[in-house]
Structure formats: structure tokens, C-alpha cells
């Protein structure tokens, strides 16, 4: 695998986007996090993020979009509300946990 080039001092903070890879680490599953505040992510950005959690989560992309789950709404969801669109308790827990973890990045 090739190492990414070192960052130059001329890059701004907005240009230094975080790359999040799914557990399969294949190039088609790499996802670049938007540089905006996570609470302002669109439902499309959140659907891409949930799909980046792994192959088992790709099926939730359409649910996030059709239910309008954007960054603000995702931050307010708890297990009970998320149960409406995600049947697996383990998947709900991972989504909630991953969202909480990404808030500090």
C-alpha cells in the first residue's frame, strides 16, 4: 500500500479532510467526511457516513435519506427512535456509538 503524501504547510484546515475507511478497507468504501460541523451534515452526508461503517450498514443509506436523518436529527436519536428504521439492536448501538465518537474528531 502506498503512504499518503505528507501534508504541506500551505494546506488549510478545511482542505485537511478526514478519510474514514470501512472495516473492509477497500477503496470503494473510503469516505471523506465533510469539513462542516457534524450537526449540519445533510441527510445525504449522514447516509454516506452510515454506509462507511461497513458493508452491513450500506442498506441503511436509503433509510437515512427517506427518513430525513441529518446531522442534527442523528444527534438527537436514541435507541428507541432509531429502532423505527434499524431493526438490529447491535447495528443501532454501533451507529449511536460511532456518531458519539466522531463528534470529538
PDB file of C-alpha atoms in Angstrom:
ATOM      1  CA  UNK A   1       0.000   0.000   0.000  1.00  0.00           C
ATOM      2  CA  UNK A   2       1.162   3.499  -0.768  1.00  0.00           C
ATOM      3  CA  UNK A   3       1.517   6.002   2.036  1.00  0.00           C
ATOM      4  CA  UNK A   4      -0.314   9.311   1.576  1.00  0.00           C
ATOM      5  CA  UNK A   5       1.970  12.272   0.837  1.00  0.00           C
ATOM      6  CA  UNK A   6       2.895  14.395   3.845  1.00  0.00           C
ATOM      7  CA  UNK A   7       0.717  17.444   4.376  1.00  0.00           C
ATOM      8  CA  UNK A   8       2.223  20.742   3.397  1.00  0.00           C
ATOM      9  CA  UNK A   9       2.060  23.847   5.499  1.00  0.00           C
ATOM     10  CA  UNK A  10       0.047  25.590   2.794  1.00  0.00           C
ATOM     11  CA  UNK A  11      -2.991  23.370   3.328  1.00  0.00           C
ATOM     12  CA  UNK A  12      -5.805  25.000   5.232  1.00  0.00           C
ATOM     13  CA  UNK A  13      -7.754  23.205   7.923  1.00  0.00           C
ATOM     14  CA  UNK A  14     -10.742  22.858   5.565  1.00  0.00           C
ATOM     15  CA  UNK A  15      -8.521  21.157   2.998  1.00  0.00           C
ATOM     16  CA  UNK A  16      -7.347  18.600   5.519  1.00  0.00           C
ATOM     17  CA  UNK A  17     -10.402  16.369   5.306  1.00  0.00           C
ATOM     18  CA  UNK A  18     -10.640  13.261   7.368  1.00  0.00           C
ATOM     19  CA  UNK A  19     -10.728   9.992   5.469  1.00  0.00           C
ATOM     20  CA  UNK A  20     -12.729   7.266   7.114  1.00  0.00           C
ATOM     21  CA  UNK A  21     -12.389   3.760   5.762  1.00  0.00           C
ATOM     22  CA  UNK A  22     -14.831   0.962   6.425  1.00  0.00           C
ATOM     23  CA  UNK A  23     -13.784  -2.270   8.054  1.00  0.00           C
ATOM     24  CA  UNK A  24     -13.171  -3.865   4.639  1.00  0.00           C
ATOM     25  CA  UNK A  25     -10.617  -1.141   3.761  1.00  0.00           C
ATOM     26  CA  UNK A  26     -11.373  -1.386   0.059  1.00  0.00           C
ATOM     27  CA  UNK A  27     -11.010   1.832  -1.959  1.00  0.00           C
ATOM     28  CA  UNK A  28     -14.668   1.949  -2.978  1.00  0.00           C
ATOM     29  CA  UNK A  29     -15.641   2.050   0.709  1.00  0.00           C
ATOM     30  CA  UNK A  30     -13.452   5.040   1.578  1.00  0.00           C
ATOM     31  CA  UNK A  31     -15.424   8.056   2.587  1.00  0.00           C
ATOM     32  CA  UNK A  32     -14.304  11.633   3.095  1.00  0.00           C
ATOM     33  CA  UNK A  33     -16.009  13.387   5.974  1.00  0.00           C
ATOM     34  CA  UNK A  34     -17.452  16.813   5.160  1.00  0.00           C
ATOM     35  CA  UNK A  35     -15.465  19.629   6.759  1.00  0.00           C
ATOM     36  CA  UNK A  36     -18.627  21.252   8.143  1.00  0.00           C
ATOM     37  CA  UNK A  37     -19.929  20.896  11.685  1.00  0.00           C
ATOM     38  CA  UNK A  38     -21.366  17.378  12.015  1.00  0.00           C
ATOM     39  CA  UNK A  39     -24.680  18.732  13.307  1.00  0.00           C
ATOM     40  CA  UNK A  40     -25.043  20.483   9.929  1.00  0.00           C
ATOM     41  CA  UNK A  41     -24.447  17.391   7.809  1.00  0.00           C
ATOM     42  CA  UNK A  42     -27.214  16.733   5.288  1.00  0.00           C
ATOM     43  CA  UNK A  43     -29.216  13.527   5.189  1.00  0.00           C
ATOM     44  CA  UNK A  44     -27.114  12.511   2.157  1.00  0.00           C
ATOM     45  CA  UNK A  45     -23.860  13.100   4.047  1.00  0.00           C
ATOM     46  CA  UNK A  46     -25.168  11.136   7.028  1.00  0.00           C
ATOM     47  CA  UNK A  47     -26.298   8.295   4.767  1.00  0.00           C
ATOM     48  CA  UNK A  48     -22.782   8.117   3.277  1.00  0.00           C
ATOM     49  CA  UNK A  49     -21.313   8.143   6.777  1.00  0.00           C
ATOM     50  CA  UNK A  50     -23.507   5.266   7.988  1.00  0.00           C
ATOM     51  CA  UNK A  51     -22.576   3.232   4.899  1.00  0.00           C
ATOM     52  CA  UNK A  52     -18.881   3.829   5.723  1.00  0.00           C
ATOM     53  CA  UNK A  53     -19.329   1.846   8.947  1.00  0.00           C
ATOM     54  CA  UNK A  54     -19.156  -1.374   6.936  1.00  0.00           C
ATOM     55  CA  UNK A  55     -20.843  -3.478   4.294  1.00  0.00           C
ATOM     56  CA  UNK A  56     -23.689  -4.437   6.668  1.00  0.00           C
ATOM     57  CA  UNK A  57     -24.605  -0.738   7.021  1.00  0.00           C
ATOM     58  CA  UNK A  58     -24.881   0.160   3.316  1.00  0.00           C
ATOM     59  CA  UNK A  59     -28.514  -0.973   3.345  1.00  0.00           C
ATOM     60  CA  UNK A  60     -29.353   1.884   5.750  1.00  0.00           C
ATOM     61  CA  UNK A  61     -28.391   4.642   3.292  1.00  0.00           C
ATOM     62  CA  UNK A  62     -31.879   4.766   1.775  1.00  0.00           C
ATOM     63  CA  UNK A  63     -33.492   4.712   5.237  1.00  0.00           C
ATOM     64  CA  UNK A  64     -31.450   7.700   6.363  1.00  0.00           C
ATOM     65  CA  UNK A  65     -32.438   9.675   3.268  1.00  0.00           C
ATOM     66  CA  UNK A  66     -36.128   8.726   3.227  1.00  0.00           C
ATOM     67  CA  UNK A  67     -36.467   9.475   6.943  1.00  0.00           C
ATOM     68  CA  UNK A  68     -34.541  12.740   6.756  1.00  0.00           C
ATOM     69  CA  UNK A  69     -31.841  11.686   9.218  1.00  0.00           C
ATOM     70  CA  UNK A  70     -29.387  14.570   9.017  1.00  0.00           C
ATOM     71  CA  UNK A  71     -26.609  15.507  11.443  1.00  0.00           C
ATOM     72  CA  UNK A  72     -28.856  17.455  13.793  1.00  0.00           C
ATOM     73  CA  UNK A  73     -31.504  14.718  13.908  1.00  0.00           C
ATOM     74  CA  UNK A  74     -28.917  11.939  14.255  1.00  0.00           C
ATOM     75  CA  UNK A  75     -27.522  13.681  17.316  1.00  0.00           C
ATOM     76  CA  UNK A  76     -30.978  13.553  18.938  1.00  0.00           C
ATOM     77  CA  UNK A  77     -31.788   9.927  18.121  1.00  0.00           C
ATOM     78  CA  UNK A  78     -31.756   7.310  20.827  1.00  0.00           C
ATOM     79  CA  UNK A  79     -32.065   3.537  20.519  1.00  0.00           C
ATOM     80  CA  UNK A  80     -35.858   3.622  20.699  1.00  0.00           C
ATOM     81  CA  UNK A  81     -36.254   6.134  17.864  1.00  0.00           C
ATOM     82  CA  UNK A  82     -33.577   4.517  15.729  1.00  0.00           C
ATOM     83  CA  UNK A  83     -35.461   1.215  16.100  1.00  0.00           C
ATOM     84  CA  UNK A  84     -38.028   2.631  13.654  1.00  0.00           C
ATOM     85  CA  UNK A  85     -35.514   2.316  10.788  1.00  0.00           C
ATOM     86  CA  UNK A  86     -32.774  -0.050  12.034  1.00  0.00           C
ATOM     87  CA  UNK A  87     -34.084  -3.446  13.217  1.00  0.00           C
ATOM     88  CA  UNK A  88     -30.770  -4.785  14.571  1.00  0.00           C
ATOM     89  CA  UNK A  89     -30.027  -3.696  18.141  1.00  0.00           C
ATOM     90  CA  UNK A  90     -26.295  -4.247  17.579  1.00  0.00           C
ATOM     91  CA  UNK A  91     -26.369  -2.058  14.458  1.00  0.00           C
ATOM     92  CA  UNK A  92     -28.260   0.670  16.330  1.00  0.00           C
ATOM     93  CA  UNK A  93     -25.695   0.569  19.132  1.00  0.00           C
ATOM     94  CA  UNK A  94     -22.785   0.789  16.696  1.00  0.00           C
ATOM     95  CA  UNK A  95     -24.382   3.728  14.848  1.00  0.00           C
ATOM     96  CA  UNK A  96     -25.038   5.639  18.076  1.00  0.00           C
ATOM     97  CA  UNK A  97     -21.575   4.845  19.449  1.00  0.00           C
ATOM     98  CA  UNK A  98     -19.812   5.760  16.191  1.00  0.00           C
ATOM     99  CA  UNK A  99     -21.759   9.048  15.987  1.00  0.00           C
ATOM    100  CA  UNK A 100     -20.772   9.920  19.559  1.00  0.00           C
ATOM    101  CA  UNK A 101     -17.119   9.078  18.792  1.00  0.00           C
ATOM    102  CA  UNK A 102     -16.993  11.141  15.593  1.00  0.00           C
ATOM    103  CA  UNK A 103     -18.207  14.222  17.479  1.00  0.00           C
ATOM    104  CA  UNK A 104     -14.810  14.582  19.128  1.00  0.00           C
ATOM    105  CA  UNK A 105     -12.922  14.445  15.813  1.00  0.00           C
TER     106      UNK A 105
END
